mmCIF file of C-alpha atoms in Angstrom:
data_model
loop_
_atom_site.group_PDB
_atom_site.id
_atom_site.type_symbol
_atom_site.label_atom_id
_atom_site.label_comp_id
_atom_site.label_asym_id
_atom_site.label_seq_id
_atom_site.Cartn_x
_atom_site.Cartn_y
_atom_site.Cartn_z
ATOM 1 C CA MET A 1 57.869 -45.884 -48.432
ATOM 2 C CA ILE A 2 59.567 -46.146 -44.951
ATOM 3 C CA ARG A 3 60.169 -42.378 -45.170
ATOM 4 C CA ASN A 4 56.411 -41.683 -45.698
ATOM 5 C CA VAL A 5 55.436 -44.086 -43.027
ATOM 6 C CA SER A 6 57.724 -42.944 -40.388
ATOM 7 C CA PRO A 7 55.898 -39.813 -39.197
ATOM 8 C CA ILE A 8 52.777 -41.877 -38.850
ATOM 9 C CA ALA A 9 54.548 -44.479 -36.952
ATOM 10 C CA LEU A 10 56.081 -41.811 -34.595
ATOM 11 C CA THR A 11 52.575 -40.443 -34.017
ATOM 12 C CA ALA A 12 51.326 -43.924 -33.200
ATOM 13 C CA PHE A 13 54.040 -44.272 -30.625
ATOM 14 C CA VAL A 14 53.033 -40.977 -28.869
ATOM 15 C CA THR A 15 49.335 -41.717 -28.904
ATOM 16 C CA GLY A 16 50.063 -45.242 -27.685
ATOM 17 C CA ALA A 17 51.987 -43.796 -24.771
ATOM 18 C CA SER A 18 49.066 -41.484 -24.008
ATOM 19 C CA PHE A 19 46.735 -44.384 -24.024
ATOM 20 C CA GLY A 20 48.940 -46.483 -21.754
ATOM 21 C CA ALA A 21 49.213 -43.639 -19.309
ATOM 22 C CA ILE A 22 45.606 -42.864 -19.306
ATOM 23 C CA ALA A 23 44.592 -46.543 -19.005
ATOM 24 C CA VAL A 24 46.784 -47.093 -16.018
ATOM 25 C CA ALA A 25 45.510 -43.940 -14.375
ATOM 26 C CA ALA A 26 42.088 -45.564 -14.717
ATOM 27 C CA HIS A 27 43.301 -48.432 -12.500
ATOM 28 C CA ILE A 28 43.647 -50.917 -15.352
ATOM 29 C CA PRO A 29 46.502 -53.364 -14.766
ATOM 30 C CA ILE A 30 49.439 -52.875 -17.218
ATOM 31 C CA TRP A 31 49.113 -56.481 -18.520
ATOM 32 C CA LEU A 32 45.471 -55.847 -19.509
ATOM 33 C CA VAL A 33 46.401 -52.498 -21.092
ATOM 34 C CA CYS A 34 49.181 -54.118 -23.184
ATOM 35 C CA ALA A 35 46.907 -57.155 -24.040
ATOM 36 C CA MET A 36 44.180 -54.755 -25.198
ATOM 37 C CA SER A 37 46.670 -52.815 -27.521
ATOM 38 C CA LEU A 38 48.027 -56.133 -28.967
ATOM 39 C CA LEU A 39 44.714 -57.948 -29.513
ATOM 40 C CA VAL A 40 42.300 -54.999 -30.273
ATOM 41 C CA PHE A 41 44.813 -52.741 -31.960
ATOM 42 C CA ALA A 42 42.180 -49.982 -32.596
ATOM 43 C CA GLY A 43 43.169 -46.710 -30.892
ATOM 44 C CA GLY A 44 39.805 -44.982 -31.099
ATOM 45 C CA SER A 45 37.920 -47.874 -29.697
ATOM 46 C CA GLN A 46 40.441 -48.450 -26.914
ATOM 47 C CA PHE A 47 40.427 -44.830 -25.886
ATOM 48 C CA MET A 48 36.555 -44.933 -25.985
ATOM 49 C CA VAL A 49 36.280 -48.109 -23.970
ATOM 50 C CA VAL A 50 38.685 -46.881 -21.289
ATOM 51 C CA GLY A 51 37.140 -43.462 -21.070
ATOM 52 C CA ILE A 52 33.589 -44.867 -20.674
ATOM 53 C CA VAL A 53 34.659 -47.445 -17.998
ATOM 54 C CA ALA A 54 36.780 -44.784 -16.169
ATOM 55 C CA ALA A 55 33.750 -42.494 -16.110
ATOM 56 C CA GLY A 56 31.575 -45.202 -14.575
ATOM 57 C CA GLY A 57 29.808 -46.235 -17.679
ATOM 58 C CA SER A 58 28.423 -49.628 -18.476
ATOM 59 C CA PRO A 59 30.847 -52.208 -19.901
ATOM 60 C CA ILE A 60 28.188 -53.122 -22.417
ATOM 61 C CA ALA A 61 27.863 -49.545 -23.650
ATOM 62 C CA ALA A 62 31.675 -49.312 -23.915
ATOM 63 C CA VAL A 63 31.936 -52.412 -25.968
ATOM 64 C CA PHE A 64 28.946 -51.446 -28.122
ATOM 65 C CA ALA A 65 30.416 -48.076 -28.676
ATOM 66 C CA GLY A 66 33.719 -49.612 -29.703
ATOM 67 C CA LEU A 67 32.043 -52.019 -32.139
ATOM 68 C CA LEU A 68 30.086 -49.171 -33.611
ATOM 69 C CA LEU A 69 33.268 -47.086 -34.193
ATOM 70 C CA ASN A 70 35.111 -50.070 -35.751
ATOM 71 C CA ALA A 71 32.152 -50.776 -38.048
ATOM 72 C CA ARG A 72 33.890 -48.602 -40.468
ATOM 73 C CA HIS A 73 36.442 -51.327 -41.039
ATOM 74 C CA LEU A 74 33.915 -53.331 -42.936
ATOM 75 C CA PRO A 75 33.990 -51.068 -46.135
ATOM 76 C CA PHE A 76 37.706 -50.804 -45.581
ATOM 77 C CA GLY A 77 38.063 -54.564 -46.001
ATOM 78 C CA LEU A 78 35.871 -54.665 -49.081
ATOM 79 C CA ALA A 79 38.031 -51.905 -50.638
ATOM 80 C CA ILE A 80 41.479 -53.505 -50.218
ATOM 81 C CA GLY A 81 40.787 -57.009 -49.551
ATOM 82 C CA ASP A 82 43.028 -57.997 -52.563
ATOM 83 C CA VAL A 83 46.086 -56.655 -50.997
ATOM 84 C CA LEU A 84 45.882 -58.946 -47.839
ATOM 85 C CA GLY A 85 47.080 -61.981 -49.816
ATOM 86 C CA GLU A 86 45.426 -65.301 -50.548
ATOM 87 C CA ARG A 87 46.684 -67.583 -47.717
ATOM 88 C CA LEU A 88 44.542 -67.712 -44.594
ATOM 89 C CA ALA A 89 47.463 -66.692 -42.349
ATOM 90 C CA THR A 90 48.090 -63.502 -44.192
ATOM 91 C CA ARG A 91 44.520 -62.568 -44.463
ATOM 92 C CA VAL A 92 44.123 -62.958 -40.712
ATOM 93 C CA ILE A 93 47.287 -60.904 -39.935
ATOM 94 C CA GLY A 94 46.264 -58.417 -42.523
ATOM 95 C CA SER A 95 42.809 -58.040 -41.115
ATOM 96 C CA HIS A 96 44.353 -57.275 -37.687
ATOM 97 C CA ILE A 97 46.570 -54.479 -39.044
ATOM 98 C CA LEU A 98 43.783 -53.134 -41.276
ATOM 99 C CA VAL A 99 43.467 -49.639 -39.685
ATOM 100 C CA ASP A 100 42.797 -46.137 -41.012
ATOM 101 C CA GLU A 101 46.324 -45.279 -41.836
ATOM 102 C CA SER A 102 47.262 -48.532 -43.501
ATOM 103 C CA VAL A 103 44.167 -48.477 -45.746
ATOM 104 C CA ALA A 104 44.791 -44.787 -46.581
ATOM 105 C CA PHE A 105 48.414 -45.536 -47.674
ATOM 106 C CA ALA A 106 47.299 -48.533 -49.756
ATOM 107 C CA MET A 107 44.444 -46.649 -51.443
ATOM 108 C CA ALA A 108 46.779 -43.818 -52.316
ATOM 109 C CA GLN A 109 49.068 -45.938 -54.375
ATOM 110 C CA GLY A 110 48.843 -46.311 -58.221
ATOM 111 C CA ASP A 111 49.082 -50.042 -58.574
ATOM 112 C CA ARG A 112 48.377 -53.279 -56.717
ATOM 113 C CA LYS A 113 52.024 -54.061 -55.998
ATOM 114 C CA ARG A 114 52.775 -50.726 -54.418
ATOM 115 C CA ALA A 115 49.372 -50.750 -52.563
ATOM 116 C CA LYS A 116 50.342 -54.165 -51.099
ATOM 117 C CA ALA A 117 53.748 -52.859 -49.949
ATOM 118 C CA ALA A 118 52.299 -49.686 -48.490
ATOM 119 C CA PHE A 119 49.647 -51.606 -46.667
ATOM 120 C CA TRP A 120 51.971 -54.098 -45.030
ATOM 121 C CA THR A 121 54.700 -51.606 -44.213
ATOM 122 C CA CYS A 122 52.373 -49.102 -42.576
ATOM 123 C CA GLY A 123 50.356 -51.675 -40.758
ATOM 124 C CA LEU A 124 53.263 -53.583 -39.310
ATOM 125 C CA ALA A 125 54.990 -50.319 -38.317
ATOM 126 C CA LEU A 126 51.935 -49.066 -36.547
ATOM 127 C CA LEU A 127 51.503 -52.358 -34.797
ATOM 128 C CA LEU A 128 54.972 -52.216 -33.511
ATOM 129 C CA THR A 129 54.992 -48.547 -32.463
ATOM 130 C CA TRP A 130 51.505 -48.513 -31.026
ATOM 131 C CA ASN A 131 52.268 -51.449 -28.742
ATOM 132 C CA SER A 132 55.692 -50.261 -27.705
ATOM 133 C CA GLY A 133 54.210 -46.782 -26.948
ATOM 134 C CA THR A 134 51.452 -48.394 -24.934
ATOM 135 C CA LEU A 135 53.977 -50.152 -22.773
ATOM 136 C CA VAL A 136 56.237 -47.073 -22.317
ATOM 137 C CA GLY A 137 53.182 -45.054 -21.462
ATOM 138 C CA ALA A 138 51.854 -47.512 -19.023
ATOM 139 C CA LEU A 139 55.206 -47.614 -17.124
ATOM 140 C CA ILE A 140 55.481 -43.816 -17.177
ATOM 141 C CA GLY A 141 51.816 -43.648 -16.018
ATOM 142 C CA GLN A 142 52.626 -45.592 -12.908
ATOM 143 C CA VAL A 143 55.275 -43.043 -11.968
ATOM 144 C CA ILE A 144 53.601 -39.742 -12.857
ATOM 145 C CA GLY A 145 49.964 -40.598 -11.510
ATOM 146 C CA ASP A 146 47.462 -38.426 -13.256
ATOM 147 C CA PRO A 147 48.602 -38.059 -16.942
ATOM 148 C CA ASN A 148 46.124 -35.211 -17.500
ATOM 149 C CA ARG A 149 48.392 -32.853 -15.648
ATOM 150 C CA PHE A 150 50.925 -33.172 -18.495
ATOM 151 C CA GLY A 151 48.379 -33.000 -21.218
ATOM 152 C CA MET A 152 48.819 -36.545 -22.379
ATOM 153 C CA ASP A 153 45.093 -36.971 -22.582
ATOM 154 C CA ALA A 154 45.058 -34.438 -25.375
ATOM 155 C CA ALA A 155 47.468 -36.371 -27.629
ATOM 156 C CA PHE A 156 44.943 -38.857 -29.083
ATOM 157 C CA PRO A 157 42.151 -36.436 -29.818
ATOM 158 C CA ALA A 158 44.615 -34.089 -31.457
ATOM 159 C CA ALA A 159 45.930 -36.952 -33.625
ATOM 160 C CA MET A 160 42.399 -38.116 -34.582
ATOM 161 C CA PHE A 161 41.417 -34.538 -35.381
ATOM 162 C CA ALA A 162 44.373 -34.186 -37.665
ATOM 163 C CA LEU A 163 43.407 -37.321 -39.527
ATOM 164 C CA VAL A 164 39.775 -36.206 -39.787
ATOM 165 C CA LEU A 165 40.540 -32.603 -40.813
ATOM 166 C CA PRO A 166 41.155 -33.148 -44.545
ATOM 167 C CA ALA A 167 37.843 -35.029 -44.935
ATOM 168 C CA LEU A 168 35.936 -32.101 -43.495
ATOM 169 C CA LYS A 169 36.453 -30.180 -46.729
ATOM 170 C CA ASP A 170 33.572 -32.212 -48.098
ATOM 171 C CA ARG A 171 30.414 -30.381 -47.156
ATOM 172 C CA VAL A 172 28.348 -33.500 -46.550
ATOM 173 C CA THR A 173 31.052 -34.905 -44.363
ATOM 174 C CA LEU A 174 31.227 -31.612 -42.411
ATOM 175 C CA ARG A 175 27.544 -31.621 -41.830
ATOM 176 C CA VAL A 176 27.627 -35.109 -40.536
ATOM 177 C CA ALA A 177 30.470 -34.380 -38.112
ATOM 178 C CA LEU A 178 28.861 -31.196 -36.837
ATOM 179 C CA LEU A 179 25.484 -32.938 -36.321
ATOM 180 C CA GLY A 180 27.159 -35.903 -34.550
ATOM 181 C CA ALA A 181 29.234 -33.545 -32.304
ATOM 182 C CA ALA A 182 26.148 -31.500 -31.495
ATOM 183 C CA ILE A 183 24.222 -34.525 -30.492
ATOM 184 C CA ALA A 184 26.985 -35.893 -28.277
ATOM 185 C CA VAL A 185 27.604 -32.543 -26.538
ATOM 186 C CA ALA A 186 23.938 -31.883 -26.040
ATOM 187 C CA THR A 187 23.221 -35.324 -24.543
ATOM 188 C CA THR A 188 26.335 -35.739 -22.369
ATOM 189 C CA PRO A 189 24.990 -33.946 -19.308
ATOM 190 C CA PHE A 190 21.833 -36.141 -19.224
ATOM 191 C CA LEU A 191 22.915 -39.618 -20.224
ATOM 192 C CA PRO A 192 25.328 -42.301 -18.848
ATOM 193 C CA PRO A 193 28.842 -42.274 -20.203
ATOM 194 C CA GLY A 194 29.227 -43.966 -23.591
ATOM 195 C CA ILE A 195 25.531 -43.432 -24.754
ATOM 196 C CA PRO A 196 26.253 -39.884 -26.194
ATOM 197 C CA VAL A 197 29.012 -41.378 -28.308
ATOM 198 C CA VAL A 198 26.581 -43.975 -29.673
ATOM 199 C CA LEU A 199 23.935 -41.367 -30.218
ATOM 200 C CA ALA A 200 26.482 -39.220 -32.360
ATOM 201 C CA ALA A 201 26.144 -41.918 -35.068
ATOM 202 C CA LEU A 202 22.712 -40.285 -35.724
ATOM 203 C CA GLY A 203 24.758 -37.449 -37.374
ATOM 204 C CA VAL A 204 24.695 -39.585 -40.551
ATOM 205 C CA ILE A 205 21.138 -38.153 -41.007
ATOM 206 C CA ALA A 206 22.771 -34.981 -42.255
ATOM 207 C CA ALA A 207 24.093 -37.087 -45.241
ATOM 208 C CA LEU A 208 20.569 -38.069 -46.330
ATOM 209 C CA PRO A 209 19.431 -36.398 -49.733
ATOM 210 C CA THR A 210 16.984 -33.511 -49.217
ATOM 211 C CA ARG A 211 13.649 -33.669 -51.037
ATOM 212 C CA LYS A 212 14.762 -31.100 -53.571
ATOM 213 C CA LYS A 213 17.929 -33.044 -54.463
ATOM 214 C CA ALA A 214 16.041 -36.295 -54.499
ATOM 215 C CA VAL A 215 13.527 -34.876 -57.086
ATOM 216 C CA THR A 216 16.332 -33.292 -59.135
ATOM 217 C CA ALA A 217 18.116 -36.699 -59.228
#
């Protein structure tokens, strides 16, 4: 289990460092950067919020975009709620470490006992490496200045693309992703930062059944 989780945990450390450096470069205090990673613990939303605010976008748009992105955790909780335990404390902590990777590891197991072990091992490992990476990245970011010169801004998009890539083999998912990306790219020059990301959710329209398929069904 630890051998399988280790590469993901290492990736979390690298992307956490990327986030820390980028957030500091956006003039966010280190303590706030670290607090965000500890309390929010959602890489995609954190990068999105920092990116929108750094680009001059509205904090409301940043928060709304982050909530929209994290809405996917609702079905995650329904799918693996039984591995979080029965006590309130374990369910609260388990909900906090419920992220894409821990859910994927849990659902890939054959029985509930292994699913529970996979979820907690992966979730706690990511919590530790993501937050330690954020602190290291924030400290490095204070020294190097603009992290974009070293390509650190590309670490997280590359990691997210690697996570999404297997899902794109499904034609419906691919259509949704392409339509969402097209909407975001087309509206970026004309709308305030953050709004194109929210509008990209309209890509789900591509998953709606066509009239022909509906009749066939």
